[in-house]
Amino acid sequence: MRSYAALKRANAAAGPQDHLTPELLGTIVALAWQEALVIPPGSTAGGGLFEAVMLDQSSPPADLPEKLQEMLDYRVSPTGIKLDQLTDMKVGAQAAGSIGRLNPQYIAPVYKSHPVEARLLLDQYSGTFPDVVDWVRHRVRAVKQPQQAA
Amino acid sequence: MLTLLQVREQLTASSPSFVGAVFDLASTLIPATATGGKKTSKDFNDPIWKVIALDKAELDICELPLMQRLRRVRQLGLGYLVFPSVHHSRFEHSLGAVFAATRMFDQLSRHAKETEQELNGIFRTVRLAALLHDCGHSVFSHVGERVLNMLYRDDISKVGAKLSEIFKDPLQGTLGGSDKPIKPKDPAAAEVIAALLLLSKPMEDFLGRCLPIAQNVAPQDAIINTVALILGKPRGLLVDRRYHHWVRGIVSGDLDADKLDYVARDAYFAGMPVSADVMRLLSQLASAVMPKQALEPGITADDVKLADIGETRVLALRPSGVSAFEMFVMTRSYLFDRLYGHHKTRAAERLMQRLLAYYLAGAIEDNHWTQKEVLAFLYMPGGDDAALELIAAPPQGAPRNPDAEKMAQQILSRDLPLRAVQISQRFCTESAVRKTAATQSSDDFLITPWTLLQQDLMLGDDSELAAEIARITQLDPGLDFILDPPAGSPIKEDPEVVVSTTGSEDVPDAVNKHFDAEQLSNAYRDIKRAAWVFTSRPHQVLVAAGTAAALQKLFDIRIHPDAVQVAKIDRSPYEEQLRKLRADGQLSTEELNNLLENDGNGRIIFPTDKLLSTALHWVAGEGHYQAAKEKLREQLIAAKVPRAYYHDYLLVLAVLRALLKHAHKYWRAKEFQDHQRYQNERRFQAHLMAFLREEFPPDSGYEVKEGEPNAAGITDVVVTQKAAGPGVRAHSVVVELKSEQSPYLPMVENHSGQPQQYAEKGYSPISILYCLFKDEAATSIADTIQVRVPTNKGSSLSTVCLGIRGFSGTASAGGLTHSPQVATAPSPSAPPPPAPTPAP
């Protein structure tokens, strides 16, 4: 028992609270959109919610935080730059309840959280992943402005 | 180009002990005496592909212990405990992958302009890579791989990074607008071991003895090209200015030979009447020409330059193969649901993982096993059954581990952990959410508790939930019960397959334009995704009740009794156990009533640690923070705030966080020493308004107003969350301010009822009283936090009170001295300063 516990402790790199996953990142991105757009639950989300944040003109953003560079796998493919974890991000946001996706896929997803939840949850996550939450909030604002101007 | 010797030296330098141990293992699995047999070819009968032919070199490799041991490593680990016929091995899967790879290669190269001879080198490499792609799998396949990661994660990570450095991806891109390359994907543990075994001196020597007999290929090139392809970073694909990208897709991609074989084989051996139409799929493969610039960002490796490329061909499907691909994806997702993700399979694998990790950790700690001995165990010739037998009944002199022996006996006798409770959205969210027409639209439901739980669940036995279940039940997480996190989606929503019409000049489409993978993934997620808590029969009811109590305490989630009934636990003993937990003091009466759904007047909010910790972020000092959190939780529960007001409660927490930040920043600040100025509430209010407008800027969706008239009077400050759509109520919290040269408690006594009058007039039922007080006693911010409720019974109103100390003799050194107009709350967009409490 002693050995197993020690092994598990040794295996927990920086402690369980520091365990960022692609699924959680997807949740953070969805919440950041809802916070920035200030819209009620049930509102339709635009297409490419995650791609817009995670890809900058079809490249990984130059200012991608170190933690995300470590966690994410971008690849060049014949159909463009692929982010291996994109499905996990979408599924994570959906599983966490931040967005709802209806079938078929051409029906846009809807935001499910309340904006006050979005703010509080992001504040909660920023306590553990400050760099990541700041970067996502910054990216969402940067993407949102040209979209709104257009 | 590095020589094999140089590659080995660099890898050894990255992690000398681990790489040395794997190279030692190679000398056992590829013995110096192996010289190959006399047969020049062999046909294997196979239930999936009927006949699989191997040539001399491949046959010689198959005869090595390296490959023979795979006959005794089951493809599906412990799946046979649930599906009795899934005993097929990694060996036959490897042969099947060779067949599938060959068929893919033949089909994809049909329209190639090169001669067969020109592509022969690539063809040989593809077959070798398919044959050897699983040679790094230890006993119990992916379970063994997870244990390898637990034991040697750092070593595997270092060697993986070195492999990525040596075997550069020719399609490696850069971070946008910079020269910085994208970090390559690290290979999995089994791939790292496979690469090391293949790059070892014994393998080089063996191929030196065998390969030239059948093929005119240098062993060194064969090894390096094979390893590169297994790692998904193929070399030598540029032939006569044509770049054969499709070769990569045969060994690593969303439609590769590995998947084609295992989907068909696993379904067949499980006895499931589903089958991907792999023959149709194979017949509809075609290589398609992509525009040169499609790969432009990626061509950076030394051996491929964009200028050298005249034409790029990629793996594609003809339109008439799309429905076969759809069937393939659906079959795979069905297998995940029925076979790989079957609750009994999951329980068995988790038990096996625990057993292996426990046994090996014990052998390392107590018997001083070296890495060499651990690897010799995990890669023993006898495979799965031999490893299990060895643990269950160790021979004389072998390490003894009674607990591991007991677990091994459990597996041998199929005494597997039982389900105690399922944690899934349908059993948690519905019960956690009470839709109330007055407060929510039909499409609006409460997410926060479930979102926070999802994050925690991913940590399995290391989660806070597991720790809380352990505390409540007095059982050991990982030993007495297992929290198995939900599996990710088995369906990739953007598969890397394109669709091309033969002879068409058009750029091929992504397959997603023809087949809705996202829709399938979506359906899968909604219905199938679940975490399980497993345990042994004697603990089953206790763990079920303990989990329900822990979910209530940590996440304010009331799990539906059906979550326990799907685990075949009757409701009556479960409810009896919940009552027993109440009798033992593990549950409050309110919590018990809530779980039993006896909460007559409607469910109330149970504040949870995570949200309170967010609100109390600015309370300095661990002791103060903990005390404030416990007091606030206790008093909020006593206030019995109805659950229909959850969003109001969340807004109060957001405002409370901002006010505590204000109090933290200006506690005993110099400007609040000014008796004349700040005794005037208006000045205090102006100061706070300036601060709150920084915290809740206009584009944040919040509005901060002052002096709003109301039927009950004029409010001081109101913070409104504006995001109200049709049918959605805006949430507004009243903040009543008081500034007096008097002690704090009398101020609270005198004024806490005032904001409640406003609350009755359309504002949030929870309001806030914020006092600037004079108190010579050393009161802390944390001490001031309290909840007051009206004395009349039945009211759901309450006031959260907090104070900021001013008017004392000397100013705090830390107090800010500038005026509020210039000062200075940090912008919410700026990175937050270090938390005053250690990561609450």
mmCIF file with all atom_site columns, C-alpha atoms in Angstrom, chain B residues 250-402:
data_model
loop_
_atom_site.group_PDB
_atom_site.id
_atom_site.type_symbol
_atom_site.label_atom_id
_atom_site.label_alt_id
_atom_site.label_comp_id
_atom_site.label_asym_id
_atom_site.label_entity_id
_atom_site.label_seq_id
_atom_site.pdbx_PDB_ins_code
_atom_site.Cartn_x
_atom_site.Cartn_y
_atom_site.Cartn_z
_atom_site.occupancy
_atom_site.B_iso_or_equiv
_atom_site.pdbx_formal_charge
_atom_site.auth_seq_id
_atom_site.auth_comp_id
_atom_site.auth_asym_id
_atom_site.auth_atom_id
_atom_site.pdbx_PDB_model_num
ATOM 1   C CA . ILE B 1 250 ? -0.849  3.842   -44.278 1.00 0.00 ? 250 ILE B CA 1
ATOM 2   C CA . VAL B 1 251 ? 1.001   3.494   -40.971 1.00 0.00 ? 251 VAL B CA 1
ATOM 3   C CA . SER B 1 252 ? -0.217  6.452   -38.961 1.00 0.00 ? 252 SER B CA 1
ATOM 4   C CA . GLY B 1 253 ? -3.439  8.244   -39.743 1.00 0.00 ? 253 GLY B CA 1
ATOM 5   C CA . ASP B 1 254 ? -7.167  8.188   -39.266 1.00 0.00 ? 254 ASP B CA 1
ATOM 6   C CA . LEU B 1 255 ? -7.546  5.392   -41.789 1.00 0.00 ? 255 LEU B CA 1
ATOM 7   C CA . ASP B 1 256 ? -4.368  3.397   -41.333 1.00 0.00 ? 256 ASP B CA 1
ATOM 8   C CA . ALA B 1 257 ? -3.634  -0.304  -41.603 1.00 0.00 ? 257 ALA B CA 1
ATOM 9   C CA . ASP B 1 258 ? -3.596  -0.705  -37.829 1.00 0.00 ? 258 ASP B CA 1
ATOM 10  C CA . LYS B 1 259 ? -7.187  0.552   -37.470 1.00 0.00 ? 259 LYS B CA 1
ATOM 11  C CA . LEU B 1 260 ? -8.429  -1.327  -40.522 1.00 0.00 ? 260 LEU B CA 1
ATOM 12  C CA . ASP B 1 261 ? -7.211  -4.559  -39.006 1.00 0.00 ? 261 ASP B CA 1
ATOM 13  C CA . TYR B 1 262 ? -8.206  -4.109  -35.404 1.00 0.00 ? 262 TYR B CA 1
ATOM 14  C CA . VAL B 1 263 ? -11.717 -2.850  -36.114 1.00 0.00 ? 263 VAL B CA 1
ATOM 15  C CA . ALA B 1 264 ? -12.446 -5.886  -38.274 1.00 0.00 ? 264 ALA B CA 1
ATOM 16  C CA . ARG B 1 265 ? -10.590 -8.329  -36.022 1.00 0.00 ? 265 ARG B CA 1
ATOM 17  C CA . ASP B 1 266 ? -11.918 -7.146  -32.656 1.00 0.00 ? 266 ASP B CA 1
ATOM 18  C CA . ALA B 1 267 ? -15.522 -7.207  -33.869 1.00 0.00 ? 267 ALA B CA 1
ATOM 19  C CA . TYR B 1 268 ? -15.034 -10.673 -35.351 1.00 0.00 ? 268 TYR B CA 1
ATOM 20  C CA . PHE B 1 269 ? -13.503 -12.188 -32.213 1.00 0.00 ? 269 PHE B CA 1
ATOM 21  C CA . ALA B 1 270 ? -15.963 -10.521 -29.877 1.00 0.00 ? 270 ALA B CA 1
ATOM 22  C CA . GLY B 1 271 ? -18.676 -12.281 -31.817 1.00 0.00 ? 271 GLY B CA 1
ATOM 23  C CA . MET B 1 272 ? -20.398 -9.029  -32.623 1.00 0.00 ? 272 MET B CA 1
ATOM 24  C CA . PRO B 1 273 ? -22.474 -9.043  -35.756 1.00 0.00 ? 273 PRO B CA 1
ATOM 25  C CA . VAL B 1 274 ? -21.023 -5.729  -36.917 1.00 0.00 ? 274 VAL B CA 1
ATOM 26  C CA . SER B 1 275 ? -18.303 -5.352  -39.372 1.00 0.00 ? 275 SER B CA 1
ATOM 27  C CA . ALA B 1 276 ? -16.778 -2.476  -41.183 1.00 0.00 ? 276 ALA B CA 1
ATOM 28  C CA . ASP B 1 277 ? -16.851 -3.026  -44.907 1.00 0.00 ? 277 ASP B CA 1
ATOM 29  C CA . VAL B 1 278 ? -13.073 -2.947  -45.032 1.00 0.00 ? 278 VAL B CA 1
ATOM 30  C CA . MET B 1 279 ? -12.820 -4.597  -48.435 1.00 0.00 ? 279 MET B CA 1
ATOM 31  C CA . ARG B 1 280 ? -14.972 -1.895  -49.952 1.00 0.00 ? 280 ARG B CA 1
ATOM 32  C CA . LEU B 1 281 ? -12.967 0.711   -48.093 1.00 0.00 ? 281 LEU B CA 1
ATOM 33  C CA . LEU B 1 282 ? -9.696  -0.676  -49.404 1.00 0.00 ? 282 LEU B CA 1
ATOM 34  C CA . SER B 1 283 ? -10.977 -0.833  -52.937 1.00 0.00 ? 283 SER B CA 1
ATOM 35  C CA . GLN B 1 284 ? -12.022 2.813   -52.849 1.00 0.00 ? 284 GLN B CA 1
ATOM 36  C CA . LEU B 1 285 ? -8.677  4.215   -51.759 1.00 0.00 ? 285 LEU B CA 1
ATOM 37  C CA . ALA B 1 286 ? -6.885  6.447   -54.206 1.00 0.00 ? 286 ALA B CA 1
ATOM 38  C CA . SER B 1 287 ? -4.026  8.879   -54.087 1.00 0.00 ? 287 SER B CA 1
ATOM 39  C CA . ALA B 1 288 ? -4.949  12.453  -54.942 1.00 0.00 ? 288 ALA B CA 1
ATOM 40  C CA . VAL B 1 289 ? -2.834  15.366  -56.068 1.00 0.00 ? 289 VAL B CA 1
ATOM 41  C CA . MET B 1 290 ? -2.835  18.282  -53.673 1.00 0.00 ? 290 MET B CA 1
ATOM 42  C CA . PRO B 1 291 ? -1.753  21.808  -54.536 1.00 0.00 ? 291 PRO B CA 1
ATOM 43  C CA . LYS B 1 292 ? 1.921   22.227  -53.851 1.00 0.00 ? 292 LYS B CA 1
ATOM 44  C CA . GLN B 1 293 ? 1.353   25.005  -51.358 1.00 0.00 ? 293 GLN B CA 1
ATOM 45  C CA . ALA B 1 294 ? -0.898  22.785  -49.225 1.00 0.00 ? 294 ALA B CA 1
ATOM 46  C CA . LEU B 1 295 ? 2.156   21.358  -47.533 1.00 0.00 ? 295 LEU B CA 1
ATOM 47  C CA . GLU B 1 296 ? 4.251   24.493  -47.799 1.00 0.00 ? 296 GLU B CA 1
ATOM 48  C CA . PRO B 1 297 ? 4.251   25.454  -44.140 1.00 0.00 ? 297 PRO B CA 1
ATOM 49  C CA . GLY B 1 298 ? 5.498   22.049  -43.218 1.00 0.00 ? 298 GLY B CA 1
ATOM 50  C CA . ILE B 1 299 ? 8.353   21.236  -45.531 1.00 0.00 ? 299 ILE B CA 1
ATOM 51  C CA . THR B 1 300 ? 11.243  22.123  -43.300 1.00 0.00 ? 300 THR B CA 1
ATOM 52  C CA . ALA B 1 301 ? 13.247  18.957  -42.762 1.00 0.00 ? 301 ALA B CA 1
ATOM 53  C CA . ASP B 1 302 ? 16.597  18.607  -44.444 1.00 0.00 ? 302 ASP B CA 1
ATOM 54  C CA . ASP B 1 303 ? 15.654  15.819  -46.773 1.00 0.00 ? 303 ASP B CA 1
ATOM 55  C CA . VAL B 1 304 ? 12.604  17.515  -48.286 1.00 0.00 ? 304 VAL B CA 1
ATOM 56  C CA . LYS B 1 305 ? 12.552  21.002  -49.749 1.00 0.00 ? 305 LYS B CA 1
ATOM 57  C CA . LEU B 1 306 ? 9.565   22.603  -51.345 1.00 0.00 ? 306 LEU B CA 1
ATOM 58  C CA . ALA B 1 307 ? 11.546  23.520  -54.431 1.00 0.00 ? 307 ALA B CA 1
ATOM 59  C CA . ASP B 1 308 ? 12.311  19.854  -54.978 1.00 0.00 ? 308 ASP B CA 1
ATOM 60  C CA . ILE B 1 309 ? 8.637   18.908  -55.115 1.00 0.00 ? 309 ILE B CA 1
ATOM 61  C CA . GLY B 1 310 ? 6.831   18.784  -58.404 1.00 0.00 ? 310 GLY B CA 1
ATOM 62  C CA . GLU B 1 311 ? 3.727   16.939  -57.244 1.00 0.00 ? 311 GLU B CA 1
ATOM 63  C CA . THR B 1 312 ? 2.282   15.917  -53.883 1.00 0.00 ? 312 THR B CA 1
ATOM 64  C CA . ARG B 1 313 ? 0.015   12.906  -53.623 1.00 0.00 ? 313 ARG B CA 1
ATOM 65  C CA . VAL B 1 314 ? -2.052  12.231  -50.506 1.00 0.00 ? 314 VAL B CA 1
ATOM 66  C CA . LEU B 1 315 ? -4.224  9.395   -49.244 1.00 0.00 ? 315 LEU B CA 1
ATOM 67  C CA . ALA B 1 316 ? -7.772  9.885   -50.488 1.00 0.00 ? 316 ALA B CA 1
ATOM 68  C CA . LEU B 1 317 ? -11.078 8.096   -50.847 1.00 0.00 ? 317 LEU B CA 1
ATOM 69  C CA . ARG B 1 318 ? -13.235 7.990   -53.919 1.00 0.00 ? 318 ARG B CA 1
ATOM 70  C CA . PRO B 1 319 ? -16.745 9.388   -53.316 1.00 0.00 ? 319 PRO B CA 1
ATOM 71  C CA . SER B 1 320 ? -18.145 5.876   -53.569 1.00 0.00 ? 320 SER B CA 1
ATOM 72  C CA . GLY B 1 321 ? -16.053 4.873   -50.570 1.00 0.00 ? 321 GLY B CA 1
ATOM 73  C CA . VAL B 1 322 ? -17.409 7.515   -48.220 1.00 0.00 ? 322 VAL B CA 1
ATOM 74  C CA . SER B 1 323 ? -20.288 5.428   -46.905 1.00 0.00 ? 323 SER B CA 1
ATOM 75  C CA . ALA B 1 324 ? -17.869 2.565   -46.200 1.00 0.00 ? 324 ALA B CA 1
ATOM 76  C CA . PHE B 1 325 ? -15.746 5.030   -44.234 1.00 0.00 ? 325 PHE B CA 1
ATOM 77  C CA . GLU B 1 326 ? -18.834 6.154   -42.343 1.00 0.00 ? 326 GLU B CA 1
ATOM 78  C CA . MET B 1 327 ? -19.607 2.535   -41.487 1.00 0.00 ? 327 MET B CA 1
ATOM 79  C CA . PHE B 1 328 ? -16.006 2.088   -40.378 1.00 0.00 ? 328 PHE B CA 1
ATOM 80  C CA . VAL B 1 329 ? -16.224 5.055   -37.989 1.00 0.00 ? 329 VAL B CA 1
ATOM 81  C CA . MET B 1 330 ? -19.566 3.881   -36.645 1.00 0.00 ? 330 MET B CA 1
ATOM 82  C CA . THR B 1 331 ? -18.291 0.354   -36.100 1.00 0.00 ? 331 THR B CA 1
ATOM 83  C CA . ARG B 1 332 ? -15.322 1.727   -34.230 1.00 0.00 ? 332 ARG B CA 1
ATOM 84  C CA . SER B 1 333 ? -17.528 3.839   -31.991 1.00 0.00 ? 333 SER B CA 1
ATOM 85  C CA . TYR B 1 334 ? -19.791 0.858   -31.403 1.00 0.00 ? 334 TYR B CA 1
ATOM 86  C CA . LEU B 1 335 ? -16.761 -1.190  -30.347 1.00 0.00 ? 335 LEU B CA 1
ATOM 87  C CA . PHE B 1 336 ? -15.744 1.530   -27.932 1.00 0.00 ? 336 PHE B CA 1
ATOM 88  C CA . ASP B 1 337 ? -19.146 1.447   -26.378 1.00 0.00 ? 337 ASP B CA 1
ATOM 89  C CA . ARG B 1 338 ? -19.783 -2.283  -26.259 1.00 0.00 ? 338 ARG B CA 1
ATOM 90  C CA . LEU B 1 339 ? -16.300 -3.712  -25.993 1.00 0.00 ? 339 LEU B CA 1
ATOM 91  C CA . TYR B 1 340 ? -13.445 -1.378  -25.035 1.00 0.00 ? 340 TYR B CA 1
ATOM 92  C CA . GLY B 1 341 ? -15.600 0.786   -22.762 1.00 0.00 ? 341 GLY B CA 1
ATOM 93  C CA . HIS B 1 342 ? -17.795 -1.965  -21.296 1.00 0.00 ? 342 HIS B CA 1
ATOM 94  C CA . HIS B 1 343 ? -18.042 -1.292  -17.573 1.00 0.00 ? 343 HIS B CA 1
ATOM 95  C CA . LYS B 1 344 ? -16.711 -4.734  -16.712 1.00 0.00 ? 344 LYS B CA 1
ATOM 96  C CA . THR B 1 345 ? -13.745 -4.308  -19.058 1.00 0.00 ? 345 THR B CA 1
ATOM 97  C CA . ARG B 1 346 ? -13.045 -0.942  -17.498 1.00 0.00 ? 346 ARG B CA 1
ATOM 98  C CA . ALA B 1 347 ? -13.232 -2.398  -13.999 1.00 0.00 ? 347 ALA B CA 1
ATOM 99  C CA . ALA B 1 348 ? -10.936 -5.285  -14.925 1.00 0.00 ? 348 ALA B CA 1
ATOM 100 C CA . GLU B 1 349 ? -8.385  -3.007  -16.564 1.00 0.00 ? 349 GLU B CA 1
ATOM 101 C CA . ARG B 1 350 ? -8.339  -0.638  -13.638 1.00 0.00 ? 350 ARG B CA 1
ATOM 102 C CA . LEU B 1 351 ? -7.821  -3.554  -11.269 1.00 0.00 ? 351 LEU B CA 1
ATOM 103 C CA . MET B 1 352 ? -5.029  -4.879  -13.466 1.00 0.00 ? 352 MET B CA 1
ATOM 104 C CA . GLN B 1 353 ? -3.363  -1.476  -13.668 1.00 0.00 ? 353 GLN B CA 1
ATOM 105 C CA . ARG B 1 354 ? -3.460  -1.183  -9.905  1.00 0.00 ? 354 ARG B CA 1
ATOM 106 C CA . LEU B 1 355 ? -2.109  -4.695  -9.534  1.00 0.00 ? 355 LEU B CA 1
ATOM 107 C CA . LEU B 1 356 ? 0.805   -4.215  -11.937 1.00 0.00 ? 356 LEU B CA 1
ATOM 108 C CA . ALA B 1 357 ? 1.731   -0.826  -10.538 1.00 0.00 ? 357 ALA B CA 1
ATOM 109 C CA . TYR B 1 358 ? 1.475   -2.095  -7.002  1.00 0.00 ? 358 TYR B CA 1
ATOM 110 C CA . TYR B 1 359 ? 3.483   -5.234  -7.689  1.00 0.00 ? 359 TYR B CA 1
ATOM 111 C CA . LEU B 1 360 ? 6.251   -3.425  -9.549  1.00 0.00 ? 360 LEU B CA 1
ATOM 112 C CA . ALA B 1 361 ? 6.433   -0.530  -7.117  1.00 0.00 ? 361 ALA B CA 1
ATOM 113 C CA . GLY B 1 362 ? 6.804   -3.080  -4.336  1.00 0.00 ? 362 GLY B CA 1
ATOM 114 C CA . ALA B 1 363 ? 9.492   -5.006  -6.249  1.00 0.00 ? 363 ALA B CA 1
ATOM 115 C CA . ILE B 1 364 ? 11.427  -1.788  -6.845  1.00 0.00 ? 364 ILE B CA 1
ATOM 116 C CA . GLU B 1 365 ? 11.109  -0.581  -3.270  1.00 0.00 ? 365 GLU B CA 1
ATOM 117 C CA . ASP B 1 366 ? 11.422  -3.823  -1.348  1.00 0.00 ? 366 ASP B CA 1
ATOM 118 C CA . ASN B 1 367 ? 13.442  -6.023  -3.697  1.00 0.00 ? 367 ASN B CA 1
ATOM 119 C CA . HIS B 1 368 ? 15.491  -3.321  -5.359  1.00 0.00 ? 368 HIS B CA 1
ATOM 120 C CA . TRP B 1 369 ? 14.496  -4.297  -8.847  1.00 0.00 ? 369 TRP B CA 1
ATOM 121 C CA . THR B 1 370 ? 16.414  -2.354  -11.464 1.00 0.00 ? 370 THR B CA 1
ATOM 122 C CA . GLN B 1 371 ? 14.853  -0.975  -14.648 1.00 0.00 ? 371 GLN B CA 1
ATOM 123 C CA . LYS B 1 372 ? 16.284  -3.977  -16.436 1.00 0.00 ? 372 LYS B CA 1
ATOM 124 C CA . GLU B 1 373 ? 14.396  -6.367  -14.154 1.00 0.00 ? 373 GLU B CA 1
ATOM 125 C CA . VAL B 1 374 ? 11.164  -4.392  -14.414 1.00 0.00 ? 374 VAL B CA 1
ATOM 126 C CA . LEU B 1 375 ? 11.351  -4.410  -18.204 1.00 0.00 ? 375 LEU B CA 1
ATOM 127 C CA . ALA B 1 376 ? 12.241  -8.111  -18.227 1.00 0.00 ? 376 ALA B CA 1
ATOM 128 C CA . PHE B 1 377 ? 9.039   -8.700  -16.270 1.00 0.00 ? 377 PHE B CA 1
ATOM 129 C CA . LEU B 1 378 ? 6.842   -6.542  -18.487 1.00 0.00 ? 378 LEU B CA 1
ATOM 130 C CA . TYR B 1 379 ? 8.296   -8.064  -21.667 1.00 0.00 ? 379 TYR B CA 1
ATOM 131 C CA . MET B 1 380 ? 8.508   -11.651 -20.483 1.00 0.00 ? 380 MET B CA 1
ATOM 132 C CA . PRO B 1 381 ? 8.213   -14.291 -23.217 1.00 0.00 ? 381 PRO B CA 1
ATOM 133 C CA . GLY B 1 382 ? 5.200   -15.907 -21.545 1.00 0.00 ? 382 GLY B CA 1
ATOM 134 C CA . GLY B 1 383 ? 3.073   -12.794 -21.983 1.00 0.00 ? 383 GLY B CA 1
ATOM 135 C CA . ASP B 1 384 ? -0.096  -11.930 -20.074 1.00 0.00 ? 384 ASP B CA 1
ATOM 136 C CA . ASP B 1 385 ? -0.887  -15.249 -18.445 1.00 0.00 ? 385 ASP B CA 1
ATOM 137 C CA . ALA B 1 386 ? 2.678   -15.910 -17.319 1.00 0.00 ? 386 ALA B CA 1
ATOM 138 C CA . ALA B 1 387 ? 2.895   -12.480 -15.696 1.00 0.00 ? 387 ALA B CA 1
ATOM 139 C CA . LEU B 1 388 ? -0.376  -12.993 -13.858 1.00 0.00 ? 388 LEU B CA 1
ATOM 140 C CA . GLU B 1 389 ? 0.581   -16.490 -12.720 1.00 0.00 ? 389 GLU B CA 1
ATOM 141 C CA . LEU B 1 390 ? 3.935   -15.226 -11.499 1.00 0.00 ? 390 LEU B CA 1
ATOM 142 C CA . ILE B 1 391 ? 2.288   -12.603 -9.323  1.00 0.00 ? 391 ILE B CA 1
ATOM 143 C CA . ALA B 1 392 ? -0.484  -14.895 -8.076  1.00 0.00 ? 392 ALA B CA 1
ATOM 144 C CA . ALA B 1 393 ? 1.824   -17.783 -7.188  1.00 0.00 ? 393 ALA B CA 1
ATOM 145 C CA . PRO B 1 394 ? 5.410   -16.547 -7.111  1.00 0.00 ? 394 PRO B CA 1
ATOM 146 C CA . PRO B 1 395 ? 8.097   -19.220 -7.352  1.00 0.00 ? 395 PRO B CA 1
ATOM 147 C CA . GLN B 1 396 ? 10.576  -19.573 -4.528  1.00 0.00 ? 396 GLN B CA 1
ATOM 148 C CA . GLY B 1 397 ? 12.931  -16.622 -4.387  1.00 0.00 ? 397 GLY B CA 1
ATOM 149 C CA . ALA B 1 398 ? 10.670  -14.305 -6.396  1.00 0.00 ? 398 ALA B CA 1
ATOM 150 C CA . PRO B 1 399 ? 9.370   -11.123 -4.746  1.00 0.00 ? 399 PRO B CA 1
ATOM 151 C CA . ARG B 1 400 ? 6.320   -11.751 -2.548  1.00 0.00 ? 400 ARG B CA 1
ATOM 152 C CA . ASN B 1 401 ? 3.573   -9.212  -2.308  1.00 0.00 ? 401 ASN B CA 1
ATOM 153 C CA . PRO B 1 402 ? 0.519   -10.573 -0.481  1.00 0.00 ? 402 PRO B CA 1
#
